[in-house]
mmCIF file with all atom_site columns, C-alpha atoms in Angstrom:
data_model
loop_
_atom_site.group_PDB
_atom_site.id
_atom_site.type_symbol
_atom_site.label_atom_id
_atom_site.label_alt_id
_atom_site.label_comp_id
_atom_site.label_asym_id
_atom_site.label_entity_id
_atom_site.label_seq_id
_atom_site.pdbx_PDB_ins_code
_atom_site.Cartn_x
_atom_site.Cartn_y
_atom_site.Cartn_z
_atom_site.occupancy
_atom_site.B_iso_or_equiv
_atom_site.pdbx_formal_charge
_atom_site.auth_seq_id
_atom_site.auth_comp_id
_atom_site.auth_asym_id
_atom_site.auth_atom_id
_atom_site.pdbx_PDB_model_num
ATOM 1   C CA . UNK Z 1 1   ? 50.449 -4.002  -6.767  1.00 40.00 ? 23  UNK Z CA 1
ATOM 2   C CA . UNK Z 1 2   ? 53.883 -3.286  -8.376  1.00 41.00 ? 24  UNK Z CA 1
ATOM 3   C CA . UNK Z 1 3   ? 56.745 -5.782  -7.468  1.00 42.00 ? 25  UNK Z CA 1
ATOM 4   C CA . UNK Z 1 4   ? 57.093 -7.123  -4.689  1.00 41.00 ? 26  UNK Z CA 1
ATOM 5   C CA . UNK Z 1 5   ? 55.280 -4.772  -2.058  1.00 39.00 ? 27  UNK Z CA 1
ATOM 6   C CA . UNK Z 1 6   ? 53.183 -6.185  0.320   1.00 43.00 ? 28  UNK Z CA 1
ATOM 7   C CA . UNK Z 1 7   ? 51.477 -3.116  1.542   1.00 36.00 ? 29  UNK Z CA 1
ATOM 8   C CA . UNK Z 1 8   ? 47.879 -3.008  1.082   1.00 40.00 ? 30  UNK Z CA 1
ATOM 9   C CA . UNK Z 1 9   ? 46.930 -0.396  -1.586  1.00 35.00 ? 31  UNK Z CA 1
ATOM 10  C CA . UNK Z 1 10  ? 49.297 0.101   -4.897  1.00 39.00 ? 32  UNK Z CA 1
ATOM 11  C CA . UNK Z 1 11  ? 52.390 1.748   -5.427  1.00 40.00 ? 33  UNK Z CA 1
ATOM 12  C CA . UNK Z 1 12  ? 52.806 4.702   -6.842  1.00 37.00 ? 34  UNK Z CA 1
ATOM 13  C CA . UNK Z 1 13  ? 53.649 4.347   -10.834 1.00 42.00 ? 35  UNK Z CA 1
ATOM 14  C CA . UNK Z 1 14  ? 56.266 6.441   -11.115 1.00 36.00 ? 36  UNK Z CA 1
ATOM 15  C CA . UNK Z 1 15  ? 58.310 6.997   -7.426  1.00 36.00 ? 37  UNK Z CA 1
ATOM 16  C CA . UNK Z 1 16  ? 61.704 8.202   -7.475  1.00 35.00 ? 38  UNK Z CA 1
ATOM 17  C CA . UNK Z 1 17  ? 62.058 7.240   -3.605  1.00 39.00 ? 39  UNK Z CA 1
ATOM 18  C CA . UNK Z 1 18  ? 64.191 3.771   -3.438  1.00 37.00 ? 40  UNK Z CA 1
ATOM 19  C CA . UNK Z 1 19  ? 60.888 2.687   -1.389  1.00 35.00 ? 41  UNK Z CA 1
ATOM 20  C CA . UNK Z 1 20  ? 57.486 2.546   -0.354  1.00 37.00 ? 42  UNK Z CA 1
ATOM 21  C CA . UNK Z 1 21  ? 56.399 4.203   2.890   1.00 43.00 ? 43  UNK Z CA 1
ATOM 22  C CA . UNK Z 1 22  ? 54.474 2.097   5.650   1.00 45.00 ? 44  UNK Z CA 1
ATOM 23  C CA . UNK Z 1 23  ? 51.427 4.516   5.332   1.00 43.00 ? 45  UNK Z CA 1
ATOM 24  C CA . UNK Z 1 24  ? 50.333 6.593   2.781   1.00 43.00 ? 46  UNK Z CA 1
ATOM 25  C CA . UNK Z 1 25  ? 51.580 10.303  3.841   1.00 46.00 ? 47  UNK Z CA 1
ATOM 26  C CA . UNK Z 1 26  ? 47.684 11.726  3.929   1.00 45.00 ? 48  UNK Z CA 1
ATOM 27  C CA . UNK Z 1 27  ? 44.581 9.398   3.968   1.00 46.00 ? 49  UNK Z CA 1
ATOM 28  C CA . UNK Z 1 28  ? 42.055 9.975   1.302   1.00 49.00 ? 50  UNK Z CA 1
ATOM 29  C CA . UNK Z 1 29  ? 39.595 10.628  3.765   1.00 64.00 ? 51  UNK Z CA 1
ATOM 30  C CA . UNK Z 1 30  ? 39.347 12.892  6.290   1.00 76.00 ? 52  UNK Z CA 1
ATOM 31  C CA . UNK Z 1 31  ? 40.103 12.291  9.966   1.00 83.00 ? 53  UNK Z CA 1
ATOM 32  C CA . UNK Z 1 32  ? 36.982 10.532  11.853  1.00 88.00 ? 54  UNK Z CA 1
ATOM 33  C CA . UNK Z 1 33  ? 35.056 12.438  14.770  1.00 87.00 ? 55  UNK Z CA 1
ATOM 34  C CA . UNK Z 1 34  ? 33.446 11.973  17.350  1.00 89.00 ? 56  UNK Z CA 1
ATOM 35  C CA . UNK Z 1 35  ? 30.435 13.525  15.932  1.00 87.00 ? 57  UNK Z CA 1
ATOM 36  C CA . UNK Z 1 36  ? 30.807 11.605  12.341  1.00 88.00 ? 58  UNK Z CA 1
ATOM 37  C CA . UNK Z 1 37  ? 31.003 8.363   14.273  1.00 90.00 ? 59  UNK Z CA 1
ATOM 38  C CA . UNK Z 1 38  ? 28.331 8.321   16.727  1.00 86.00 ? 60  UNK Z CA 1
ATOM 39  C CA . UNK Z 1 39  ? 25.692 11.405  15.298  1.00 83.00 ? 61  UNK Z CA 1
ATOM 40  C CA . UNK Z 1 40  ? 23.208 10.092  18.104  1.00 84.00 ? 62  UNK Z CA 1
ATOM 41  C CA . UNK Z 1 41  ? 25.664 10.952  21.071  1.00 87.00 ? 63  UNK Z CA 1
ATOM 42  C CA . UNK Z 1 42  ? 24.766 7.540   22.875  1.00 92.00 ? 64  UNK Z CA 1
ATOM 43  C CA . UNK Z 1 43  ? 28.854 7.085   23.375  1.00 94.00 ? 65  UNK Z CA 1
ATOM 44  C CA . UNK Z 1 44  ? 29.745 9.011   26.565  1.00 94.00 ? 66  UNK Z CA 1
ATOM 45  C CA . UNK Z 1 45  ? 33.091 8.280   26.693  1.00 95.00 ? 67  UNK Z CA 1
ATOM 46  C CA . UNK Z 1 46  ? 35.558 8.556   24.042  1.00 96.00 ? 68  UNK Z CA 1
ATOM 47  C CA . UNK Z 1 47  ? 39.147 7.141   23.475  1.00 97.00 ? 69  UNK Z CA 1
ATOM 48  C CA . UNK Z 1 48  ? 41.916 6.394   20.927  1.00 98.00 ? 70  UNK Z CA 1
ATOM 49  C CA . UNK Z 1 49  ? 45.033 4.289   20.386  1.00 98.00 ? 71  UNK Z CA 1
ATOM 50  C CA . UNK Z 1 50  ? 47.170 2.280   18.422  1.00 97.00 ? 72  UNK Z CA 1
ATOM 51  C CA . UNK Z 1 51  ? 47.518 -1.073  16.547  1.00 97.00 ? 73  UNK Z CA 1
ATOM 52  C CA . UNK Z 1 52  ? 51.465 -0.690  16.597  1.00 97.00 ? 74  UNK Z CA 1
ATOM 53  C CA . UNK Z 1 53  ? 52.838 -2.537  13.959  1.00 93.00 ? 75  UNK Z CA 1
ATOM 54  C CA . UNK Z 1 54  ? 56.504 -3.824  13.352  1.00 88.00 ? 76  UNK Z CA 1
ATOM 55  C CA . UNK Z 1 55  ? 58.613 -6.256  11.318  1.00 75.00 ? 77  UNK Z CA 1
ATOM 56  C CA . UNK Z 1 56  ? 61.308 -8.535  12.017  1.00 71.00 ? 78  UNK Z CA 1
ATOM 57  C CA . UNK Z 1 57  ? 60.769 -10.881 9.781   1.00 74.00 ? 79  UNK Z CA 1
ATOM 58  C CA . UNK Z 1 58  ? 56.806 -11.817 10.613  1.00 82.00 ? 80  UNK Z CA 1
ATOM 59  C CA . UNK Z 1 59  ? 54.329 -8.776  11.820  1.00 86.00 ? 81  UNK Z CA 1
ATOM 60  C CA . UNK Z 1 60  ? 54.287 -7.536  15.524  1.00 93.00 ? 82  UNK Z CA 1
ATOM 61  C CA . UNK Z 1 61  ? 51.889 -5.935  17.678  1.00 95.00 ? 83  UNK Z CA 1
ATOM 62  C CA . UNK Z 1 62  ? 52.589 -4.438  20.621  1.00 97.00 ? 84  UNK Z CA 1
ATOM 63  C CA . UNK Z 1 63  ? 50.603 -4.857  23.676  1.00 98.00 ? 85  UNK Z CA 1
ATOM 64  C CA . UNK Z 1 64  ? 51.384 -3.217  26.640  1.00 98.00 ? 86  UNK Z CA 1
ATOM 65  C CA . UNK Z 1 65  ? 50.548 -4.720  30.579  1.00 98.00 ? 87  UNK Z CA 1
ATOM 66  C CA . UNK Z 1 66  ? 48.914 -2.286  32.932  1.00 97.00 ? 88  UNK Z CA 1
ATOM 67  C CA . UNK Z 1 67  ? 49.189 -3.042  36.616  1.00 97.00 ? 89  UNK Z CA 1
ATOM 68  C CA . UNK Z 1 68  ? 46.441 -1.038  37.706  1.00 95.00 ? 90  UNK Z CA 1
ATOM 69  C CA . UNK Z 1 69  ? 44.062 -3.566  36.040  1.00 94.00 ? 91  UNK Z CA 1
ATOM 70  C CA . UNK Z 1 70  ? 46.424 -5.913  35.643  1.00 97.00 ? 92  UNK Z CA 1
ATOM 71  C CA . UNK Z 1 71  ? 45.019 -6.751  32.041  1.00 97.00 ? 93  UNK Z CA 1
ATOM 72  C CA . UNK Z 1 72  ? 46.736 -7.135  28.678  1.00 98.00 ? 94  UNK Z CA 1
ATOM 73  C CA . UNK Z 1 73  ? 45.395 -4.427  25.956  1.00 97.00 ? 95  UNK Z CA 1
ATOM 74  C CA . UNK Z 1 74  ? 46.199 -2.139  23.050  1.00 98.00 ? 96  UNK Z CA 1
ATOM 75  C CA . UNK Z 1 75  ? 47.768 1.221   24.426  1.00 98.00 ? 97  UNK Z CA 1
ATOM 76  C CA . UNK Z 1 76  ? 44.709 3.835   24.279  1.00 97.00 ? 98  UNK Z CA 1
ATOM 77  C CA . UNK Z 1 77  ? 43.158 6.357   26.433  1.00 97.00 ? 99  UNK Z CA 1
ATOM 78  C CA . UNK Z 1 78  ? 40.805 9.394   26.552  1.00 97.00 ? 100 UNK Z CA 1
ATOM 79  C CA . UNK Z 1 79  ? 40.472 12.294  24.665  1.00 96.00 ? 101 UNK Z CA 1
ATOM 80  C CA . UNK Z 1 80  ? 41.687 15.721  26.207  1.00 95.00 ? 102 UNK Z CA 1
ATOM 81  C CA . UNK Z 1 81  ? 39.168 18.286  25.681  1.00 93.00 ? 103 UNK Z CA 1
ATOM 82  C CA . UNK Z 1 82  ? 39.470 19.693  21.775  1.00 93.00 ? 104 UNK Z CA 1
ATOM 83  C CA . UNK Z 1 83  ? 41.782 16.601  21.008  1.00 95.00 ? 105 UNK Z CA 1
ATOM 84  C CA . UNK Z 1 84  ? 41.487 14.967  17.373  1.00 95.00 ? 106 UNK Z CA 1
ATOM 85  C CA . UNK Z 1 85  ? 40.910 10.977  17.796  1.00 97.00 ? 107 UNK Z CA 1
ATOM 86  C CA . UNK Z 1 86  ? 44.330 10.798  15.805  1.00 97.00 ? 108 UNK Z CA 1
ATOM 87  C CA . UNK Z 1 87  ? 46.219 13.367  17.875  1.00 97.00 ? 109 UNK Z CA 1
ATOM 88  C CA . UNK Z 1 88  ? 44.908 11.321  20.873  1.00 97.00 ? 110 UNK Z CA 1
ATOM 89  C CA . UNK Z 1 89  ? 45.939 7.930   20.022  1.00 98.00 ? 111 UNK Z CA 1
ATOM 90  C CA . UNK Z 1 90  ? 49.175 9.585   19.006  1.00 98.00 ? 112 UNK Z CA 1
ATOM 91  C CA . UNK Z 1 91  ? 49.733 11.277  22.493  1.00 98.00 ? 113 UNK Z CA 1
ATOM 92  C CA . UNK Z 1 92  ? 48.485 8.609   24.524  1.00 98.00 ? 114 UNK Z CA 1
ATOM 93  C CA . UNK Z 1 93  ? 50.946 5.519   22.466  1.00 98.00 ? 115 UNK Z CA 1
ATOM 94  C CA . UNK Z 1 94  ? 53.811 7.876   23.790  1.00 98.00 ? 116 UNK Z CA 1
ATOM 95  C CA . UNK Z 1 95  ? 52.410 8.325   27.319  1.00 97.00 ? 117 UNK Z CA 1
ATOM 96  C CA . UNK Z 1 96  ? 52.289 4.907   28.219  1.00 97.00 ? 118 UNK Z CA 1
ATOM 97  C CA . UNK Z 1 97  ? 55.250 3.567   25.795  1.00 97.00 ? 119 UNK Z CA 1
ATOM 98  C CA . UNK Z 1 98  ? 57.619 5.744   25.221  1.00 97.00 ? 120 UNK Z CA 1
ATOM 99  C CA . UNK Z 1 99  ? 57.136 5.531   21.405  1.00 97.00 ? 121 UNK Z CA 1
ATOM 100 C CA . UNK Z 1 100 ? 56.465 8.343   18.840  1.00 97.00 ? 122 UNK Z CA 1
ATOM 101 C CA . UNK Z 1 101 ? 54.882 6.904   16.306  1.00 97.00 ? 123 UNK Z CA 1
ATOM 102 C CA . UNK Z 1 102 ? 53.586 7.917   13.115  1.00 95.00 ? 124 UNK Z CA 1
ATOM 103 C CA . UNK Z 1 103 ? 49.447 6.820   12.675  1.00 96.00 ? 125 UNK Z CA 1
ATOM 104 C CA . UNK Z 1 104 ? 48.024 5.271   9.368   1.00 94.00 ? 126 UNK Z CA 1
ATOM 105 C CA . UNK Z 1 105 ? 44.055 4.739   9.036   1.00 93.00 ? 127 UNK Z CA 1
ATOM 106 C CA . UNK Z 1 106 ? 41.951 4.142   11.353  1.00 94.00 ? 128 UNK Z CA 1
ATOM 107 C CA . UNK Z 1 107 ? 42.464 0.139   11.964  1.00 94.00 ? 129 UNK Z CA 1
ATOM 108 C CA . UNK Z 1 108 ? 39.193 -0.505  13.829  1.00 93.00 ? 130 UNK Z CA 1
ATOM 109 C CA . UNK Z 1 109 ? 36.926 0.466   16.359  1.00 94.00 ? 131 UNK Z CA 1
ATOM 110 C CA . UNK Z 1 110 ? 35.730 -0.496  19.840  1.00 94.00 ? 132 UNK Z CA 1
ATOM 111 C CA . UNK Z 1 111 ? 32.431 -0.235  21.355  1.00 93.00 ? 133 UNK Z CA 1
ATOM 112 C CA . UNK Z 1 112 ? 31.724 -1.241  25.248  1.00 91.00 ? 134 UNK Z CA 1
ATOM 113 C CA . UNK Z 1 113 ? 30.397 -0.542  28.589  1.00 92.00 ? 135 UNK Z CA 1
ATOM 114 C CA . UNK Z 1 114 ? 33.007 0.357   30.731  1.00 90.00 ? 136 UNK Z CA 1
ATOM 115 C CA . UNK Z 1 115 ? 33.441 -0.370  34.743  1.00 89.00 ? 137 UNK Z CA 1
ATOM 116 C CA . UNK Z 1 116 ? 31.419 2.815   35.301  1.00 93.00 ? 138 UNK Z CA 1
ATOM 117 C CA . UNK Z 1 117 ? 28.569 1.913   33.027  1.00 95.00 ? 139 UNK Z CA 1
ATOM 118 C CA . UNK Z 1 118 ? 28.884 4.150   30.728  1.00 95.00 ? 140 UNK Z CA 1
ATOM 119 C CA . UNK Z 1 119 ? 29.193 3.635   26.580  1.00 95.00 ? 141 UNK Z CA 1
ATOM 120 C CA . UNK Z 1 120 ? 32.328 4.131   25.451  1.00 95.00 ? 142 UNK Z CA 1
ATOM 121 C CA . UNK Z 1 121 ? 34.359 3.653   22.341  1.00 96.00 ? 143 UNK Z CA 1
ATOM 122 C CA . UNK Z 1 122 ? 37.447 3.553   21.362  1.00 97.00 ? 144 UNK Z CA 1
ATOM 123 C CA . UNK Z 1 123 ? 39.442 4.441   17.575  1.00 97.00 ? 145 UNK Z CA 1
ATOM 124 C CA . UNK Z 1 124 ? 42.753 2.843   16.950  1.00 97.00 ? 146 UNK Z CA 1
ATOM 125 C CA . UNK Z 1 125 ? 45.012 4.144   14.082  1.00 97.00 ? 147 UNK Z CA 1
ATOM 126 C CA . UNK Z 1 126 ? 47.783 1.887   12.854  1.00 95.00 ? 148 UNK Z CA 1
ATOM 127 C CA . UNK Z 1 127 ? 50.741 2.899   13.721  1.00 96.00 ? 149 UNK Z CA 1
ATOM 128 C CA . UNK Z 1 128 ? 54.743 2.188   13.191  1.00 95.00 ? 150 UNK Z CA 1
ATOM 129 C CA . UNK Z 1 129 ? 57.626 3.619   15.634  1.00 95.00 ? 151 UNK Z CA 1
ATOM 130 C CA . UNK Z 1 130 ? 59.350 6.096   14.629  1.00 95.00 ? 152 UNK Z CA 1
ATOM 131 C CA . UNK Z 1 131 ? 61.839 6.974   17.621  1.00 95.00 ? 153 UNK Z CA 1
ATOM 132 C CA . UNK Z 1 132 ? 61.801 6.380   21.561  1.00 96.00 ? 154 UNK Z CA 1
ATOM 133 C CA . UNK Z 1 133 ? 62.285 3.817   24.287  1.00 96.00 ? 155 UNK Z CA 1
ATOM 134 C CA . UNK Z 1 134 ? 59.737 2.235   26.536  1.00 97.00 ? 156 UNK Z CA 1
ATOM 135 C CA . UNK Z 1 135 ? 60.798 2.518   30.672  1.00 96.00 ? 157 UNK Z CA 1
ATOM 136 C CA . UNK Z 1 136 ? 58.362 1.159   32.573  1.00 97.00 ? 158 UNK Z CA 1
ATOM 137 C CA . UNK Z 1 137 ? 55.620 3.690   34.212  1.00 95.00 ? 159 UNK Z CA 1
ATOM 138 C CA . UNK Z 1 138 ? 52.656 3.892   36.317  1.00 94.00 ? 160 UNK Z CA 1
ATOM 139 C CA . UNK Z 1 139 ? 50.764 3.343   33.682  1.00 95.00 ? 161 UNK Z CA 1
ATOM 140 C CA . UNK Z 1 140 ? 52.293 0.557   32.038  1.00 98.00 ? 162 UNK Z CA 1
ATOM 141 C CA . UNK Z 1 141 ? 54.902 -1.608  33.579  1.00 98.00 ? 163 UNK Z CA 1
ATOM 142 C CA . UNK Z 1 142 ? 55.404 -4.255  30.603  1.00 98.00 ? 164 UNK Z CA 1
ATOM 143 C CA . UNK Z 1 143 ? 54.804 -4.450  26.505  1.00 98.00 ? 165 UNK Z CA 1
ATOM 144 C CA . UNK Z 1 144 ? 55.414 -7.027  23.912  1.00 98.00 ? 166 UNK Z CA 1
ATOM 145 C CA . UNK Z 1 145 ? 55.643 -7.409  20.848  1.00 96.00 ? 167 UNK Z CA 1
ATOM 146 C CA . UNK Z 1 146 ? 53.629 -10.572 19.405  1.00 96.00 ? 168 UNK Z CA 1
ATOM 147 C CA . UNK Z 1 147 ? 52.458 -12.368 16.170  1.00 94.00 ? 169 UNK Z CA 1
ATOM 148 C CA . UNK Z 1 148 ? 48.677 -10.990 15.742  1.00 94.00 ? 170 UNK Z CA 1
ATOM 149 C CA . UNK Z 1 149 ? 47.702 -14.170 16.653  1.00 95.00 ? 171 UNK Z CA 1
ATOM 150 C CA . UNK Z 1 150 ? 49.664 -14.393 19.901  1.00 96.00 ? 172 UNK Z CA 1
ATOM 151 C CA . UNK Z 1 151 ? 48.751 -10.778 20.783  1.00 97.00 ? 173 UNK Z CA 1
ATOM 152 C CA . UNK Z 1 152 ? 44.671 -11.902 20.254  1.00 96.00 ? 174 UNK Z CA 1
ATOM 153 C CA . UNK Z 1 153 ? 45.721 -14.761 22.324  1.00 97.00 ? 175 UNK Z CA 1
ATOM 154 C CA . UNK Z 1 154 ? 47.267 -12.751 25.722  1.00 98.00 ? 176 UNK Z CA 1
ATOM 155 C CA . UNK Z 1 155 ? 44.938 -9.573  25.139  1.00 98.00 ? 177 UNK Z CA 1
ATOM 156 C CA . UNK Z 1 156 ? 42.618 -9.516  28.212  1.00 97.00 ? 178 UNK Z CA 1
ATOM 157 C CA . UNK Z 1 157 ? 39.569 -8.118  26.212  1.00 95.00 ? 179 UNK Z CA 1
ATOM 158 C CA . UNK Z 1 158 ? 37.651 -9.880  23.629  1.00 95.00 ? 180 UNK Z CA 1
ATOM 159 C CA . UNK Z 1 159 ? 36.731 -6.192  22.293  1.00 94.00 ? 181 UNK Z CA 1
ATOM 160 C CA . UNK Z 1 160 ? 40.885 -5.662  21.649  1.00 95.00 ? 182 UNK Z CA 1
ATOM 161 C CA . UNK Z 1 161 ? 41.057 -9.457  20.644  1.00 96.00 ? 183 UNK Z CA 1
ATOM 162 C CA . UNK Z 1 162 ? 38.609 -9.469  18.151  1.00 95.00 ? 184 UNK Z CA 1
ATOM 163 C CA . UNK Z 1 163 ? 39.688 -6.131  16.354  1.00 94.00 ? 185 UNK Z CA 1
ATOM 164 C CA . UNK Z 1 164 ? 43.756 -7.348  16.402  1.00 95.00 ? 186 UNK Z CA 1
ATOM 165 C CA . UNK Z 1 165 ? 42.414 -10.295 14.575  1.00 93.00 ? 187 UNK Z CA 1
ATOM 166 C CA . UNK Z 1 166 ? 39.917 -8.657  12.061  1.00 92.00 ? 188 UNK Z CA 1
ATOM 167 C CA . UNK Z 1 167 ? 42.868 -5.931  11.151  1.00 89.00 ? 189 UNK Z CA 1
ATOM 168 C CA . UNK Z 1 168 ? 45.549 -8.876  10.723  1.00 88.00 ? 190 UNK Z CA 1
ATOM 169 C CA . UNK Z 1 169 ? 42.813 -10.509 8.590   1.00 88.00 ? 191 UNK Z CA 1
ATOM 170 C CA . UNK Z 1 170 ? 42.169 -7.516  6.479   1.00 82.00 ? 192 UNK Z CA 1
ATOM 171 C CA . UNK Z 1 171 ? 46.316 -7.798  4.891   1.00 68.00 ? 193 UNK Z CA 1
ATOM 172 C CA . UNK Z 1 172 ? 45.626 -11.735 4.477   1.00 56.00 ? 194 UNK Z CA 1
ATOM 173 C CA . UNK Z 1 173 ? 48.100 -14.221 5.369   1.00 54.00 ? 195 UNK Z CA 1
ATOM 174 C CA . UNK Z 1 174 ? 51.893 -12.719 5.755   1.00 50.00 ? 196 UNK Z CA 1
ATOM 175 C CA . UNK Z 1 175 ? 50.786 -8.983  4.478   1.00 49.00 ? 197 UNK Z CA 1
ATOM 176 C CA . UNK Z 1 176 ? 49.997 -6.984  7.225   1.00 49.00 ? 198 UNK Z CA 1
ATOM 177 C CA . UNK Z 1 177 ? 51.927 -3.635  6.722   1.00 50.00 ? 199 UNK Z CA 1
ATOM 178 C CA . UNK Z 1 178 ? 55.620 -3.711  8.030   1.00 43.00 ? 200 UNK Z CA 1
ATOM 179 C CA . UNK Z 1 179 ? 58.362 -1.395  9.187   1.00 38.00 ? 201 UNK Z CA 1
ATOM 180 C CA . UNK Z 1 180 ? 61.287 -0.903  10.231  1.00 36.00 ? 202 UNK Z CA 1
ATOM 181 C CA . UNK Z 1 181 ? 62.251 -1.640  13.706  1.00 37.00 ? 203 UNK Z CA 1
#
C-alpha cells in the first residue's frame, strides 16, 4: 500500500483523483449466484444485505432494530424473483433504512434454518452511504451505528455476530474500510 491508505488492497500507481475510493469501482470477480454458491440447491431460501460501513473517526456498522421480531440484525431480506444477490442487498438496505448505498464485495455469508425450517442463506456486500435519511418504518423502527465490536455485541444472532466480527477481523486492527459520513 501507497501512503497512508488504509483500504485493504493497493492503490492505484499512478491516480490523478486527489483520493482513493471506498470500493474498487468493479470487483475482479464476477457477481456471486445463487447457483455458483449452493450448486446442490439444498438452500431454499435466499437473501442479501449489507455490512454498512462508516467513519467518524473509528469504523461503524449499522444495525437496524426490527419490531416485528424485536431482534437486533444486519439490514437484509429476500430476493425478488430474477433479482441479482447485489441488486437485492442494495434494494432491501434502502427499504428498511432509507439509505442508498453503494455495495463493495461480498463481506460474508450466512447459512441457517429459519423459523419455518427451511435452509436459508444470506450474502452481505459491504456497503457505504451514499445519500438518504432513515424515518422509522414498519419494518425497522431503530438503527445504530456501532464499533464492530459493539455491533457483534447487541446483534441478536450469533450467525450476524460472528460474520460482523470475522469481516472487522479481515482489515486488522483500525483498517476496516471507511467513508465519508
Amino acid at each position: 500500500m501507497s501512503g497512508s491508505s488504509k483500504l485493504p488492497w493497493p492503490e492505484p500507481e499512478s491516480d490523478p483523483e486527489p483520493g482513493p475510493e471506498p470500493w474498487p469501482e468493479s470487483d475482479p470477480e464476477p457477481d456471486p449466484t445463487p447457483e455458483g454458491l449452493d450448486p446442490g440447491g439444498e438452500v431454499e431460501v435466499w437473501a442479501a444485505g449489507g455490512v454498512v460501513s462508516r467513519s467518524g473517526g473509528s469504523p461503524q456498522i449499522l444495525v437496524v432494530h426490527r419490531p416485528r421480531y424485536d431482534d437486533w440484525s444486519l439490514p437484509k431480506g429476500k430476493l425478488d424473483e430474477g433479482e441479482s444477490l447485489r441488486d437485492a442487498a442494495l434494494r432491501e438496505v434502502l427499504e428498511e433504512t432509507g439509505f442508498a448505498c453503494r455495495a463493495g464485495a461480498p463481506a460474508g455469508e450466512a447459512r441457517y434454518i429459519d423459523a419455518r425450517g427451511r435452509a436459508k442463506a444470506v450474502l452481505y456486500f459491504e456497503m457505504t452511504v451514499e445519500s438518504g435519511r432513515f424515518e422509522p418504518n414498519d419494518e425497522v423502527d431503530e438503527i445504530r451505528w456501532l464499533a464492530p465490536e459493539a455491533a457483534a455485541a447487541l446483534l441478536s444472532y450469533a450467525h450476524d455476530a460472528d460474520l460482523v466480527a470475522a469481516w472487522a477481523a479481515s482489515f486488522g486492527p483500525g483498517s476496516a474500510p471507511t467513508m465519508s459520513p
